[in-house]
PDB file of C-alpha atoms in Angstrom:
ATOM      1  CA  GLN A 874      -0.087   0.096   0.205  1.00  0.00           C
ATOM      2  CA  VAL A 875       2.859   2.216   0.923  1.00  0.00           C
ATOM      3  CA  GLN A 876       5.670   2.392  -1.823  1.00  0.00           C
ATOM      4  CA  LEU A 877       8.411   4.853  -3.126  1.00  0.00           C
ATOM      5  CA  LEU A 878       9.749   4.499  -6.474  1.00  0.00           C
ATOM      6  CA  GLU A 879      13.206   5.839  -7.029  1.00  0.00           C
ATOM      7  CA  SER A 880      13.845   7.032 -10.693  1.00  0.00           C
ATOM      8  CA  GLY A 881      16.301   9.333 -12.650  1.00  0.00           C
ATOM      9  CA  GLY A 882      19.866   7.620 -11.809  1.00  0.00           C
ATOM     10  CA  GLY A 883      22.039   6.803 -14.380  1.00  0.00           C
ATOM     11  CA  SER A 884      25.684   7.200 -15.576  1.00  0.00           C
ATOM     12  CA  VAL A 885      27.738  10.785 -15.958  1.00  0.00           C
ATOM     13  CA  GLN A 886      30.898  12.105 -16.041  1.00  0.00           C
ATOM     14  CA  ALA A 887      32.659  13.839 -12.951  1.00  0.00           C
ATOM     15  CA  GLY A 888      30.996  17.493 -12.941  1.00  0.00           C
ATOM     16  CA  GLY A 889      27.783  16.571 -14.293  1.00  0.00           C
ATOM     17  CA  SER A 890      24.511  16.664 -12.573  1.00  0.00           C
ATOM     18  CA  LEU A 891      21.488  14.241 -11.883  1.00  0.00           C
ATOM     19  CA  ARG A 892      17.842  14.906 -10.432  1.00  0.00           C
ATOM     20  CA  LEU A 893      16.878  12.195  -8.432  1.00  0.00           C
ATOM     21  CA  SER A 894      12.913  11.575  -7.886  1.00  0.00           C
ATOM     22  CA  CYS A 895      11.025   9.599  -5.820  1.00  0.00           C
ATOM     23  CA  ALA A 896       7.511   9.207  -6.250  1.00  0.00           C
ATOM     24  CA  ALA A 897       5.390   8.252  -3.170  1.00  0.00           C
ATOM     25  CA  SER A 898       1.636   6.654  -2.532  1.00  0.00           C
ATOM     26  CA  GLY A 899      -0.262   5.374  -0.045  1.00  0.00           C
ATOM     27  CA  PHE A 900       0.663   8.177   2.193  1.00  0.00           C
ATOM     28  CA  ALA A 901       1.136  11.888   1.983  1.00  0.00           C
ATOM     29  CA  ALA A 902       5.285  12.673   2.112  1.00  0.00           C
ATOM     30  CA  SER A 903       4.593  16.329   3.063  1.00  0.00           C
ATOM     31  CA  SER A 904       3.637  14.953   6.320  1.00  0.00           C
ATOM     32  CA  TYR A 905       6.789  12.749   6.637  1.00  0.00           C
ATOM     33  CA  CYS A 906      10.613  12.998   7.422  1.00  0.00           C
ATOM     34  CA  MET A 907      11.765  11.962   3.938  1.00  0.00           C
ATOM     35  CA  ALA A 908      15.724  11.569   3.368  1.00  0.00           C
ATOM     36  CA  TRP A 909      17.845  10.147   1.136  1.00  0.00           C
ATOM     37  CA  PHE A 910      20.609   7.340   1.976  1.00  0.00           C
ATOM     38  CA  ARG A 911      23.162   5.795  -0.504  1.00  0.00           C
ATOM     39  CA  ARG A 912      25.177   2.713  -0.345  1.00  0.00           C
ATOM     40  CA  ALA A 913      28.231   1.790  -2.669  1.00  0.00           C
ATOM     41  CA  PRO A 914      29.814  -1.845  -2.938  1.00  0.00           C
ATOM     42  CA  GLY A 915      31.862  -2.725   0.278  1.00  0.00           C
ATOM     43  CA  LYS A 916      30.598   0.368   1.988  1.00  0.00           C
ATOM     44  CA  THR A 917      28.467   1.461   4.559  1.00  0.00           C
ATOM     45  CA  ARG A 918      25.384   2.643   4.084  1.00  0.00           C
ATOM     46  CA  GLU A 919      25.102   6.633   4.503  1.00  0.00           C
ATOM     47  CA  GLY A 920      22.844   8.980   4.995  1.00  0.00           C
ATOM     48  CA  VAL A 921      22.721  11.524   2.158  1.00  0.00           C
ATOM     49  CA  ALA A 922      19.895  14.190   2.962  1.00  0.00           C
ATOM     50  CA  ALA A 923      16.853  14.613   5.136  1.00  0.00           C
ATOM     51  CA  ILE A 924      13.699  17.021   5.017  1.00  0.00           C
ATOM     52  CA  ASP A 925      10.764  17.501   7.496  1.00  0.00           C
ATOM     53  CA  SER A 926       7.532  18.449   7.140  1.00  0.00           C
ATOM     54  CA  ASP A 927       8.229  21.989   7.856  1.00  0.00           C
ATOM     55  CA  GLY A 928      10.639  22.185   5.283  1.00  0.00           C
ATOM     56  CA  SER A 929      14.175  22.290   7.123  1.00  0.00           C
ATOM     57  CA  THR A 930      16.910  20.219   5.904  1.00  0.00           C
ATOM     58  CA  TYR A 931      19.473  18.240   6.865  1.00  0.00           C
ATOM     59  CA  TYR A 932      22.801  17.370   4.611  1.00  0.00           C
ATOM     60  CA  ALA A 933      25.898  14.963   5.140  1.00  0.00           C
ATOM     61  CA  ASP A 934      29.114  16.655   5.085  1.00  0.00           C
ATOM     62  CA  SER A 935      30.274  15.301   1.973  1.00  0.00           C
ATOM     63  CA  VAL A 936      27.635  16.595  -0.101  1.00  0.00           C
ATOM     64  CA  LYS A 937      26.493  19.804   1.529  1.00  0.00           C
ATOM     65  CA  GLY A 938      26.720  22.313  -1.167  1.00  0.00           C
ATOM     66  CA  ARG A 939      26.513  20.335  -4.216  1.00  0.00           C
ATOM     67  CA  PHE A 940      23.058  18.407  -3.358  1.00  0.00           C
ATOM     68  CA  THR A 941      19.845  20.004  -2.335  1.00  0.00           C
ATOM     69  CA  ILE A 942      16.901  18.121  -1.203  1.00  0.00           C
ATOM     70  CA  SER A 943      13.226  19.473  -2.240  1.00  0.00           C
ATOM     71  CA  GLN A 944       9.660  17.850  -2.568  1.00  0.00           C
ATOM     72  CA  ASP A 945       6.557  18.822  -4.525  1.00  0.00           C
ATOM     73  CA  ASN A 946       3.755  18.189  -2.538  1.00  0.00           C
ATOM     74  CA  ALA A 947       1.300  18.441  -5.520  1.00  0.00           C
ATOM     75  CA  LYS A 948       3.191  15.189  -7.032  1.00  0.00           C
ATOM     76  CA  ASN A 949       3.672  13.730  -3.931  1.00  0.00           C
ATOM     77  CA  THR A 950       7.145  13.455  -4.982  1.00  0.00           C
ATOM     78  CA  LEU A 951      10.651  13.703  -3.250  1.00  0.00           C
ATOM     79  CA  TYR A 952      13.605  14.874  -5.094  1.00  0.00           C
ATOM     80  CA  LEU A 953      17.513  15.038  -5.187  1.00  0.00           C
ATOM     81  CA  GLN A 954      19.221  17.574  -7.425  1.00  0.00           C
ATOM     82  CA  MET A 955      23.010  16.726  -7.511  1.00  0.00           C
ATOM     83  CA  ASN A 956      25.495  19.165  -8.353  1.00  0.00           C
ATOM     84  CA  SER A 957      29.068  18.738  -8.760  1.00  0.00           C
ATOM     85  CA  LEU A 958      28.994  15.154  -9.308  1.00  0.00           C
ATOM     86  CA  LYS A 959      32.134  13.332  -8.055  1.00  0.00           C
ATOM     87  CA  ALA A 960      33.694   9.686  -8.416  1.00  0.00           C
ATOM     88  CA  GLU A 961      33.232   9.064  -4.734  1.00  0.00           C
ATOM     89  CA  ASP A 962      29.078   9.673  -5.562  1.00  0.00           C
ATOM     90  CA  THR A 963      28.759   6.571  -7.226  1.00  0.00           C
ATOM     91  CA  ALA A 964      26.111   4.612  -4.972  1.00  0.00           C
ATOM     92  CA  MET A 965      22.891   3.076  -4.922  1.00  0.00           C
ATOM     93  CA  TYR A 966      20.816   5.725  -3.925  1.00  0.00           C
ATOM     94  CA  TYR A 967      17.633   4.957  -2.007  1.00  0.00           C
ATOM     95  CA  CYS A 968      14.928   7.223  -0.669  1.00  0.00           C
ATOM     96  CA  ALA A 969      13.168   6.819   2.707  1.00  0.00           C
ATOM     97  CA  ALA A 970      10.400   7.717   4.670  1.00  0.00           C
ATOM     98  CA  ALA A 971       9.442   7.789   8.832  1.00  0.00           C
ATOM     99  CA  GLY A 972       6.611   9.189  10.176  1.00  0.00           C
ATOM    100  CA  GLN A 973       7.262   9.275  13.508  1.00  0.00           C
ATOM    101  CA  VAL A 974      10.965  10.369  14.554  1.00  0.00           C
ATOM    102  CA  PRO A 975      12.345  12.808  17.399  1.00  0.00           C
ATOM    103  CA  ILE A 976      14.438  14.712  14.738  1.00  0.00           C
ATOM    104  CA  CYS A 977      14.067  14.600  11.025  1.00  0.00           C
ATOM    105  CA  ARG A 978      17.617  13.113   9.941  1.00  0.00           C
ATOM    106  CA  PRO A 979      18.677  10.032   8.409  1.00  0.00           C
ATOM    107  CA  SER A 980      19.968   8.170  11.405  1.00  0.00           C
ATOM    108  CA  TYR A 981      16.470   8.433  13.264  1.00  0.00           C
ATOM    109  CA  ILE A 982      14.900   6.929  10.071  1.00  0.00           C
ATOM    110  CA  ALA A 983      17.133   4.031   9.933  1.00  0.00           C
ATOM    111  CA  ALA A 984      16.898   3.401  13.288  1.00  0.00           C
ATOM    112  CA  LEU A 985      13.305   2.870  12.803  1.00  0.00           C
ATOM    113  CA  VAL A 986      11.790  -1.154  12.945  1.00  0.00           C
ATOM    114  CA  ARG A 987       8.530  -0.013  11.878  1.00  0.00           C
ATOM    115  CA  ASN A 988       6.921   2.910  10.763  1.00  0.00           C
ATOM    116  CA  ASN A 989       9.759   3.505   8.076  1.00  0.00           C
ATOM    117  CA  TYR A 990       9.246   2.683   4.309  1.00  0.00           C
ATOM    118  CA  TRP A 991      12.086   2.366   1.518  1.00  0.00           C
ATOM    119  CA  GLY A 992      12.107   2.401  -2.048  1.00  0.00           C
ATOM    120  CA  GLN A 993      14.160   0.156  -4.258  1.00  0.00           C
ATOM    121  CA  GLY A 994      17.090   2.435  -5.360  1.00  0.00           C
ATOM    122  CA  THR A 995      18.425   3.988  -8.562  1.00  0.00           C
ATOM    123  CA  GLN A 996      22.028   3.609  -9.332  1.00  0.00           C
ATOM    124  CA  VAL A 997      23.902   6.704 -10.007  1.00  0.00           C
ATOM    125  CA  THR A 998      27.478   6.004 -11.799  1.00  0.00           C
ATOM    126  CA  VAL A 999      29.915   8.899 -11.709  1.00  0.00           C
ATOM    127  CA  SER A1000      32.988   8.452 -14.042  1.00  0.00           C
ATOM    128  CA  SER A1001      36.563  10.404 -13.281  1.00  0.00           C
TER     129      SER A1001
END
């Protein structure tokens, strides 16, 4: 019933841009803490960015100043604008949602056993 579907991944050269989308269904994303995660092969999962119901945002230091998280409430869709891409940004990117977290940051979503939702992921590959 609750679904998150990522799209927009692909292969780009270093310095290029991509915009990832996460289409939500079965719930209103604007009422949830929404976040982007990524995981590269052999590496741990990393919280990339988050946006809460009041519009406040969080970014990991590794992407701050290059990535922007946003929502289109009419489309019930979450976005991640990725600029100045680097080879180290190569990873599978996932969106996630949680309705009950004390602070809207990726770590709080990841810590939940219930009341959190994950998409299937979209691959981003950046060539150096």
